[in-house]
Amino acid sequence: MIRATIALPLLFAGLPAQAATAPLSAAETGRVQCVATLAIVASEQERGTSEWDDLPPLATRGGRFAEIVTAELRKGGRSEAEAKASIVAAIEAQQREAAAGADPGAAVHDAAPVCIAMLDKAVPPPKPPTPLQCAAAVGLAYDEVKGREGMSKTAKDLDLFASVLDNRARDELRAAGKTEAESDVAIGLERERLLAQYKAAPEGSRQTEIDFPACFAMAQPPQKAGH
C-alpha cells in the first residue's frame, strides 16, 4: 500500500507546491509525471514494501533523472524553484489520487514501466557487477560494518557473502590464467579503486557504482533444476 504522504527526495525538500509561471508542454508534463512516479516508487522501495520487488531499485537513478528534468525545465525559462515546485505538485497529485483509490498502489505501479523505460534512456542502468567487483565491494562493506558495530549479525552476514564472492572472483581469475598472488593483487587494487571512489564522493551521498543486490544474488548457491 502507498502512504498518503511520503518522504520526498532531498532534491525537493522544503519547496512549496506553487504553480509554475507557464503551463508545461505535453512532453514536459510526461517527464515531470515520471519523476513523480519514480520518486514514489523509490520511497516505497526504501520502506521495504514487497509489492515493488518486481521493479529495479530506483532511488539513485531516479534522483539523477529528477536532476536532468529539473535542468531541462530551467532551460525552458523556469527558475529552479519553479521547476522543482512543478515536480513536487506532480508527486502530491499522484499521492492524492493513490489515497483516493481502492488499490492505492495500482495507478503508480501501472505507470512505472513506461517511466522506467524513459529513465533507462536518460540514465542507463549500470552494467552487472563482476565477481571481482563484488568481492572487493562486499569486503569493504564488511570492514566498515565490523569497524562500526563489531561482529554484529549484519557483519557476520557480510563476512559470509564476502567469503563466497572472494572464492567466485578467484575462480574466475584462475580460469583466466592468474596465479593466486596475481589474484590477491587484482582484488586489492579493486578494493583501493572503490575506496577512492567512495571517499571522493560528496559527504552525505557517498556510494560506489556497485549494485549490491546483484552481488548478494551472485553469492547465493545455484538453484537446482525443478526448484
PDB file of C-alpha atoms in Angstrom:
ATOM      1  CA  MET A   1       0.000   0.000   0.000  1.00  0.00           C
ATOM      2  CA  ILE A   2       1.195   3.510  -0.775  1.00  0.00           C
ATOM      3  CA  ARG A   3       1.324   6.057   2.007  1.00  0.00           C
ATOM      4  CA  ALA A   4      -0.814   9.159   1.732  1.00  0.00           C
ATOM      5  CA  THR A   5       2.329  11.175   2.324  1.00  0.00           C
ATOM      6  CA  ILE A   6       5.842  10.010   1.511  1.00  0.00           C
ATOM      7  CA  ALA A   7       9.219  11.461   2.356  1.00  0.00           C
ATOM      8  CA  LEU A   8      10.142  13.423  -0.746  1.00  0.00           C
ATOM      9  CA  PRO A   9      13.696  13.230  -2.121  1.00  0.00           C
ATOM     10  CA  LEU A  10      16.128  15.791  -0.690  1.00  0.00           C
ATOM     11  CA  LEU A  11      16.106  17.476  -4.080  1.00  0.00           C
ATOM     12  CA  PHE A  12      12.574  18.732  -3.385  1.00  0.00           C
ATOM     13  CA  ALA A  13      12.608  19.110   0.402  1.00  0.00           C
ATOM     14  CA  GLY A  14      11.119  22.335   1.722  1.00  0.00           C
ATOM     15  CA  LEU A  15       9.726  23.593  -1.560  1.00  0.00           C
ATOM     16  CA  PRO A  16       6.108  24.770  -1.809  1.00  0.00           C
ATOM     17  CA  ALA A  17       3.928  23.179  -4.473  1.00  0.00           C
ATOM     18  CA  GLN A  18       3.375  26.520  -6.224  1.00  0.00           C
ATOM     19  CA  ALA A  19       2.336  26.699  -9.852  1.00  0.00           C
ATOM     20  CA  ALA A  20       4.936  27.485 -12.488  1.00  0.00           C
ATOM     21  CA  THR A  21       4.672  30.750 -14.402  1.00  0.00           C
ATOM     22  CA  ALA A  22       3.640  28.985 -17.628  1.00  0.00           C
ATOM     23  CA  PRO A  23       1.895  25.673 -18.324  1.00  0.00           C
ATOM     24  CA  LEU A  24       4.112  22.696 -19.043  1.00  0.00           C
ATOM     25  CA  SER A  25       4.177  21.313 -22.566  1.00  0.00           C
ATOM     26  CA  ALA A  26       2.890  17.788 -23.164  1.00  0.00           C
ATOM     27  CA  ALA A  27       6.456  16.434 -23.267  1.00  0.00           C
ATOM     28  CA  GLU A  28       7.429  18.297 -20.094  1.00  0.00           C
ATOM     29  CA  THR A  29       4.309  17.078 -18.334  1.00  0.00           C
ATOM     30  CA  GLY A  30       5.124  13.475 -19.198  1.00  0.00           C
ATOM     31  CA  ARG A  31       8.654  13.741 -17.859  1.00  0.00           C
ATOM     32  CA  VAL A  32       7.556  15.531 -14.696  1.00  0.00           C
ATOM     33  CA  GLN A  33       4.879  12.891 -14.104  1.00  0.00           C
ATOM     34  CA  CYS A  34       7.535  10.194 -14.476  1.00  0.00           C
ATOM     35  CA  VAL A  35       9.839  11.920 -11.993  1.00  0.00           C
ATOM     36  CA  ALA A  36       6.920  11.847  -9.554  1.00  0.00           C
ATOM     37  CA  THR A  37       6.165   8.189 -10.237  1.00  0.00           C
ATOM     38  CA  LEU A  38       9.802   7.166  -9.803  1.00  0.00           C
ATOM     39  CA  ALA A  39      10.096   9.191  -6.592  1.00  0.00           C
ATOM     40  CA  ILE A  40       7.066   7.475  -5.085  1.00  0.00           C
ATOM     41  CA  VAL A  41       8.245   4.003  -6.084  1.00  0.00           C
ATOM     42  CA  ALA A  42      11.751   4.708  -4.743  1.00  0.00           C
ATOM     43  CA  SER A  43      10.290   5.871  -1.440  1.00  0.00           C
ATOM     44  CA  GLU A  44       8.190   2.725  -1.131  1.00  0.00           C
ATOM     45  CA  GLN A  45      11.165   0.532  -2.039  1.00  0.00           C
ATOM     46  CA  GLU A  46      13.247   2.157   0.674  1.00  0.00           C
ATOM     47  CA  ARG A  47      10.500   1.317   3.148  1.00  0.00           C
ATOM     48  CA  GLY A  48      10.888  -2.326   2.104  1.00  0.00           C
ATOM     49  CA  THR A  49       7.349  -2.666   0.746  1.00  0.00           C
ATOM     50  CA  SER A  50       7.223  -6.036  -1.027  1.00  0.00           C
ATOM     51  CA  GLU A  51       4.725  -5.052  -3.749  1.00  0.00           C
ATOM     52  CA  TRP A  52       7.512  -3.153  -5.536  1.00  0.00           C
ATOM     53  CA  ASP A  53      10.002  -6.033  -5.615  1.00  0.00           C
ATOM     54  CA  ASP A  54       9.350  -6.643  -9.319  1.00  0.00           C
ATOM     55  CA  LEU A  55      10.797  -3.221 -10.176  1.00  0.00           C
ATOM     56  CA  PRO A  56      14.520  -2.325 -10.211  1.00  0.00           C
ATOM     57  CA  PRO A  57      15.896  -0.122  -7.405  1.00  0.00           C
ATOM     58  CA  LEU A  58      15.072   3.439  -8.417  1.00  0.00           C
ATOM     59  CA  ALA A  59      16.381   5.755  -5.691  1.00  0.00           C
ATOM     60  CA  THR A  60      19.784   6.602  -7.172  1.00  0.00           C
ATOM     61  CA  ARG A  61      18.910   6.680 -10.869  1.00  0.00           C
ATOM     62  CA  GLY A  62      15.535   8.280 -10.146  1.00  0.00           C
ATOM     63  CA  GLY A  63      17.294  11.107  -8.332  1.00  0.00           C
ATOM     64  CA  ARG A  64      19.596  11.674 -11.302  1.00  0.00           C
ATOM     65  CA  PHE A  65      16.614  11.676 -13.658  1.00  0.00           C
ATOM     66  CA  ALA A  66      14.920  14.301 -11.460  1.00  0.00           C
ATOM     67  CA  GLU A  67      18.019  16.492 -11.739  1.00  0.00           C
ATOM     68  CA  ILE A  68      18.004  16.093 -15.539  1.00  0.00           C
ATOM     69  CA  VAL A  69      14.320  17.015 -15.823  1.00  0.00           C
ATOM     70  CA  THR A  70      14.780  19.967 -13.467  1.00  0.00           C
ATOM     71  CA  ALA A  71      17.656  21.233 -15.629  1.00  0.00           C
ATOM     72  CA  GLU A  72      15.527  20.854 -18.778  1.00  0.00           C
ATOM     73  CA  LEU A  73      12.699  22.873 -17.208  1.00  0.00           C
ATOM     74  CA  ARG A  74      15.169  25.598 -16.276  1.00  0.00           C
ATOM     75  CA  LYS A  75      16.411  25.736 -19.859  1.00  0.00           C
ATOM     76  CA  GLY A  76      12.786  26.293 -20.837  1.00  0.00           C
ATOM     77  CA  GLY A  77      12.737  29.522 -18.849  1.00  0.00           C
ATOM     78  CA  ARG A  78      11.652  28.449 -15.373  1.00  0.00           C
ATOM     79  CA  SER A  79      13.529  29.229 -12.214  1.00  0.00           C
ATOM     80  CA  GLU A  80      14.957  26.361 -10.198  1.00  0.00           C
ATOM     81  CA  ALA A  81      12.260  26.830  -7.556  1.00  0.00           C
ATOM     82  CA  GLU A  82       9.506  26.792 -10.191  1.00  0.00           C
ATOM     83  CA  ALA A  83      10.925  23.671 -11.849  1.00  0.00           C
ATOM     84  CA  LYS A  84      11.186  21.771  -8.587  1.00  0.00           C
ATOM     85  CA  ALA A  85       7.775  23.008  -7.442  1.00  0.00           C
ATOM     86  CA  SER A  86       6.224  21.538 -10.602  1.00  0.00           C
ATOM     87  CA  ILE A  87       7.662  18.155  -9.642  1.00  0.00           C
ATOM     88  CA  VAL A  88       6.504  18.466  -6.015  1.00  0.00           C
ATOM     89  CA  ALA A  89       2.993  19.287  -7.263  1.00  0.00           C
ATOM     90  CA  ALA A  90       3.029  16.196  -9.506  1.00  0.00           C
ATOM     91  CA  ILE A  91       4.144  13.971  -6.606  1.00  0.00           C
ATOM     92  CA  GLU A  92       1.433  15.334  -4.334  1.00  0.00           C
ATOM     93  CA  ALA A  93      -1.217  14.928  -7.052  1.00  0.00           C
ATOM     94  CA  GLN A  94      -0.262  11.269  -7.543  1.00  0.00           C
ATOM     95  CA  GLN A  95      -0.331  10.729  -3.774  1.00  0.00           C
ATOM     96  CA  ARG A  96      -3.843  12.177  -3.545  1.00  0.00           C
ATOM     97  CA  GLU A  97      -5.009  10.022  -6.448  1.00  0.00           C
ATOM     98  CA  ALA A  98      -3.476   6.931  -4.877  1.00  0.00           C
ATOM     99  CA  ALA A  99      -5.010   7.632  -1.463  1.00  0.00           C
ATOM    100  CA  ALA A 100      -8.465   8.063  -3.029  1.00  0.00           C
ATOM    101  CA  GLY A 101      -8.368   4.799  -4.988  1.00  0.00           C
ATOM    102  CA  ALA A 102      -9.468   1.320  -3.928  1.00  0.00           C
ATOM    103  CA  ASP A 103      -5.937  -0.002  -4.603  1.00  0.00           C
ATOM    104  CA  PRO A 104      -3.579   2.840  -3.593  1.00  0.00           C
ATOM    105  CA  GLY A 105      -0.503   1.481  -5.375  1.00  0.00           C
ATOM    106  CA  ALA A 106      -2.136   0.302  -8.601  1.00  0.00           C
ATOM    107  CA  ALA A 107      -2.003   3.514 -10.635  1.00  0.00           C
ATOM    108  CA  VAL A 108       1.622   4.223  -9.747  1.00  0.00           C
ATOM    109  CA  HIS A 109       2.632   0.608 -10.363  1.00  0.00           C
ATOM    110  CA  ASP A 110       0.902   0.608 -13.749  1.00  0.00           C
ATOM    111  CA  ALA A 111       2.686   3.829 -14.759  1.00  0.00           C
ATOM    112  CA  ALA A 112       6.109   2.627 -13.606  1.00  0.00           C
ATOM    113  CA  PRO A 113       7.160   0.535 -16.679  1.00  0.00           C
ATOM    114  CA  VAL A 114       6.746   3.457 -19.100  1.00  0.00           C
ATOM    115  CA  CYS A 115       8.649   5.733 -16.720  1.00  0.00           C
ATOM    116  CA  ILE A 116      11.414   3.181 -16.195  1.00  0.00           C
ATOM    117  CA  ALA A 117      11.823   2.932 -19.985  1.00  0.00           C
ATOM    118  CA  MET A 118      12.170   6.732 -20.086  1.00  0.00           C
ATOM    119  CA  LEU A 119      14.633   6.563 -17.188  1.00  0.00           C
ATOM    120  CA  ASP A 120      16.732   3.883 -18.912  1.00  0.00           C
ATOM    121  CA  LYS A 121      17.235   6.177 -21.912  1.00  0.00           C
ATOM    122  CA  ALA A 122      18.236   9.171 -19.795  1.00  0.00           C
ATOM    123  CA  VAL A 123      20.175   7.317 -17.089  1.00  0.00           C
ATOM    124  CA  PRO A 124      21.144   3.850 -18.385  1.00  0.00           C
ATOM    125  CA  PRO A 125      21.175   1.104 -15.759  1.00  0.00           C
ATOM    126  CA  PRO A 126      24.627   0.114 -14.538  1.00  0.00           C
ATOM    127  CA  LYS A 127      26.334  -2.909 -16.028  1.00  0.00           C
ATOM    128  CA  PRO A 128      26.044  -6.077 -13.932  1.00  0.00           C
ATOM    129  CA  PRO A 129      28.960  -6.260 -11.490  1.00  0.00           C
ATOM    130  CA  THR A 130      31.698  -8.838 -11.957  1.00  0.00           C
ATOM    131  CA  PRO A 131      32.717 -11.304  -9.236  1.00  0.00           C
ATOM    132  CA  LEU A 132      35.899  -9.267  -8.775  1.00  0.00           C
ATOM    133  CA  GLN A 133      33.959  -6.048  -8.216  1.00  0.00           C
ATOM    134  CA  CYS A 134      31.518  -7.762  -5.866  1.00  0.00           C
ATOM    135  CA  ALA A 135      34.275  -9.410  -3.830  1.00  0.00           C
ATOM    136  CA  ALA A 136      36.002  -6.067  -3.351  1.00  0.00           C
ATOM    137  CA  ALA A 137      32.821  -4.094  -2.621  1.00  0.00           C
ATOM    138  CA  VAL A 138      31.281  -6.527  -0.144  1.00  0.00           C
ATOM    139  CA  GLY A 139      34.665  -6.982   1.516  1.00  0.00           C
ATOM    140  CA  LEU A 140      34.856  -3.218   2.051  1.00  0.00           C
ATOM    141  CA  ALA A 141      31.285  -3.165   3.360  1.00  0.00           C
ATOM    142  CA  TYR A 142      32.179  -5.887   5.854  1.00  0.00           C
ATOM    143  CA  ASP A 143      35.236  -3.965   7.046  1.00  0.00           C
ATOM    144  CA  GLU A 144      33.151  -0.814   7.538  1.00  0.00           C
ATOM    145  CA  VAL A 145      30.325  -2.528   9.435  1.00  0.00           C
ATOM    146  CA  LYS A 146      32.709  -4.551  11.591  1.00  0.00           C
ATOM    147  CA  GLY A 147      34.635  -1.413  12.486  1.00  0.00           C
ATOM    148  CA  ARG A 148      31.416   0.339  13.469  1.00  0.00           C
ATOM    149  CA  GLU A 149      29.435  -2.472  15.100  1.00  0.00           C
ATOM    150  CA  GLY A 150      31.907  -5.244  15.842  1.00  0.00           C
ATOM    151  CA  MET A 151      30.830  -8.759  14.831  1.00  0.00           C
ATOM    152  CA  SER A 152      27.131  -7.941  14.711  1.00  0.00           C
ATOM    153  CA  LYS A 153      24.675 -10.096  12.781  1.00  0.00           C
ATOM    154  CA  THR A 154      24.999  -7.760   9.806  1.00  0.00           C
ATOM    155  CA  ALA A 155      28.792  -8.009   9.952  1.00  0.00           C
ATOM    156  CA  LYS A 156      28.624 -11.815  10.126  1.00  0.00           C
ATOM    157  CA  ASP A 157      26.285 -11.930   7.131  1.00  0.00           C
ATOM    158  CA  LEU A 158      28.576  -9.639   5.147  1.00  0.00           C
ATOM    159  CA  ASP A 159      31.585 -11.738   6.138  1.00  0.00           C
ATOM    160  CA  LEU A 160      29.873 -14.829   4.734  1.00  0.00           C
ATOM    161  CA  PHE A 161      28.908 -13.078   1.491  1.00  0.00           C
ATOM    162  CA  ALA A 162      32.404 -11.621   1.143  1.00  0.00           C
ATOM    163  CA  SER A 163      33.997 -15.054   1.568  1.00  0.00           C
ATOM    164  CA  VAL A 164      31.763 -16.647  -1.079  1.00  0.00           C
ATOM    165  CA  LEU A 165      32.331 -13.791  -3.513  1.00  0.00           C
ATOM    166  CA  ASP A 166      36.080 -13.861  -2.912  1.00  0.00           C
ATOM    167  CA  ASN A 167      36.079 -17.540  -3.900  1.00  0.00           C
ATOM    168  CA  ARG A 168      33.984 -16.769  -7.003  1.00  0.00           C
ATOM    169  CA  ALA A 169      36.355 -13.992  -8.019  1.00  0.00           C
ATOM    170  CA  ARG A 170      39.415 -16.193  -7.532  1.00  0.00           C
ATOM    171  CA  ASP A 171      37.818 -18.991  -9.570  1.00  0.00           C
ATOM    172  CA  GLU A 172      37.226 -16.544 -12.423  1.00  0.00           C
ATOM    173  CA  LEU A 173      40.741 -15.121 -12.199  1.00  0.00           C
ATOM    174  CA  ARG A 174      42.218 -18.630 -12.062  1.00  0.00           C
ATOM    175  CA  ALA A 175      40.263 -19.564 -15.190  1.00  0.00           C
ATOM    176  CA  ALA A 176      41.801 -16.500 -16.856  1.00  0.00           C
ATOM    177  CA  GLY A 177      45.267 -17.815 -16.057  1.00  0.00           C
ATOM    178  CA  LYS A 178      46.018 -15.707 -12.977  1.00  0.00           C
ATOM    179  CA  THR A 179      48.115 -17.095 -10.139  1.00  0.00           C
ATOM    180  CA  GLU A 180      46.989 -16.849  -6.521  1.00  0.00           C
ATOM    181  CA  ALA A 181      49.406 -13.946  -5.976  1.00  0.00           C
ATOM    182  CA  GLU A 182      48.096 -12.145  -9.055  1.00  0.00           C
ATOM    183  CA  SER A 183      44.553 -12.689  -7.815  1.00  0.00           C
ATOM    184  CA  ASP A 184      45.485 -11.111  -4.473  1.00  0.00           C
ATOM    185  CA  VAL A 185      46.807  -8.076  -6.318  1.00  0.00           C
ATOM    186  CA  ALA A 186      43.724  -7.792  -8.565  1.00  0.00           C
ATOM    187  CA  ILE A 187      41.293  -7.931  -5.645  1.00  0.00           C
ATOM    188  CA  GLY A 188      43.417  -5.484  -3.632  1.00  0.00           C
ATOM    189  CA  LEU A 189      43.565  -2.985  -6.491  1.00  0.00           C
ATOM    190  CA  GLU A 190      39.809  -3.174  -6.988  1.00  0.00           C
ATOM    191  CA  ARG A 191      39.241  -2.531  -3.280  1.00  0.00           C
ATOM    192  CA  GLU A 192      41.536   0.514  -3.478  1.00  0.00           C
ATOM    193  CA  ARG A 193      39.694   1.817  -6.553  1.00  0.00           C
ATOM    194  CA  LEU A 194      36.277   1.504  -4.905  1.00  0.00           C
ATOM    195  CA  LEU A 195      37.504   3.025  -1.646  1.00  0.00           C
ATOM    196  CA  ALA A 196      38.972   6.015  -3.501  1.00  0.00           C
ATOM    197  CA  GLN A 197      35.690   6.465  -5.391  1.00  0.00           C
ATOM    198  CA  TYR A 198      33.740   6.340  -2.132  1.00  0.00           C
ATOM    199  CA  LYS A 199      35.976   8.908  -0.439  1.00  0.00           C
ATOM    200  CA  ALA A 200      35.816  11.240  -3.442  1.00  0.00           C
ATOM    201  CA  ALA A 201      32.007  11.390  -3.385  1.00  0.00           C
ATOM    202  CA  PRO A 202      30.346  14.368  -1.628  1.00  0.00           C
ATOM    203  CA  GLU A 203      29.644  13.851   2.068  1.00  0.00           C
ATOM    204  CA  GLY A 204      26.122  12.515   2.573  1.00  0.00           C
ATOM    205  CA  SER A 205      25.933  10.864  -0.845  1.00  0.00           C
ATOM    206  CA  ARG A 206      28.900   8.517  -0.660  1.00  0.00           C
ATOM    207  CA  GLN A 207      28.400   5.396  -2.674  1.00  0.00           C
ATOM    208  CA  THR A 208      30.022   3.341  -5.387  1.00  0.00           C
ATOM    209  CA  GLU A 209      28.559   2.201  -8.686  1.00  0.00           C
ATOM    210  CA  ILE A 210      28.315  -1.376  -7.433  1.00  0.00           C
ATOM    211  CA  ASP A 211      24.868  -2.985  -7.485  1.00  0.00           C
ATOM    212  CA  PHE A 212      24.948  -4.654  -4.060  1.00  0.00           C
ATOM    213  CA  PRO A 213      21.660  -6.599  -4.501  1.00  0.00           C
ATOM    214  CA  ALA A 214      23.180  -8.168  -7.633  1.00  0.00           C
ATOM    215  CA  CYS A 215      26.314  -9.063  -5.656  1.00  0.00           C
ATOM    216  CA  PHE A 216      24.278 -10.707  -2.904  1.00  0.00           C
ATOM    217  CA  ALA A 217      22.319 -12.636  -5.527  1.00  0.00           C
ATOM    218  CA  MET A 218      25.629 -13.734  -7.079  1.00  0.00           C
ATOM    219  CA  ALA A 219      26.672 -15.164  -3.717  1.00  0.00           C
ATOM    220  CA  GLN A 220      23.606 -17.402  -3.471  1.00  0.00           C
ATOM    221  CA  PRO A 221      24.040 -21.082  -4.313  1.00  0.00           C
ATOM    222  CA  PRO A 222      22.813 -22.080  -7.805  1.00  0.00           C
ATOM    223  CA  GLN A 223      19.185 -23.178  -7.957  1.00  0.00           C
ATOM    224  CA  LYS A 224      18.704 -26.848  -8.706  1.00  0.00           C
ATOM    225  CA  ALA A 225      16.580 -27.810 -11.686  1.00  0.00           C
ATOM    226  CA  GLY A 226      12.922 -28.113 -10.788  1.00  0.00           C
ATOM    227  CA  HIS A 227      13.192 -25.702  -7.835  1.00  0.00           C
TER     228      HIS A 227
END
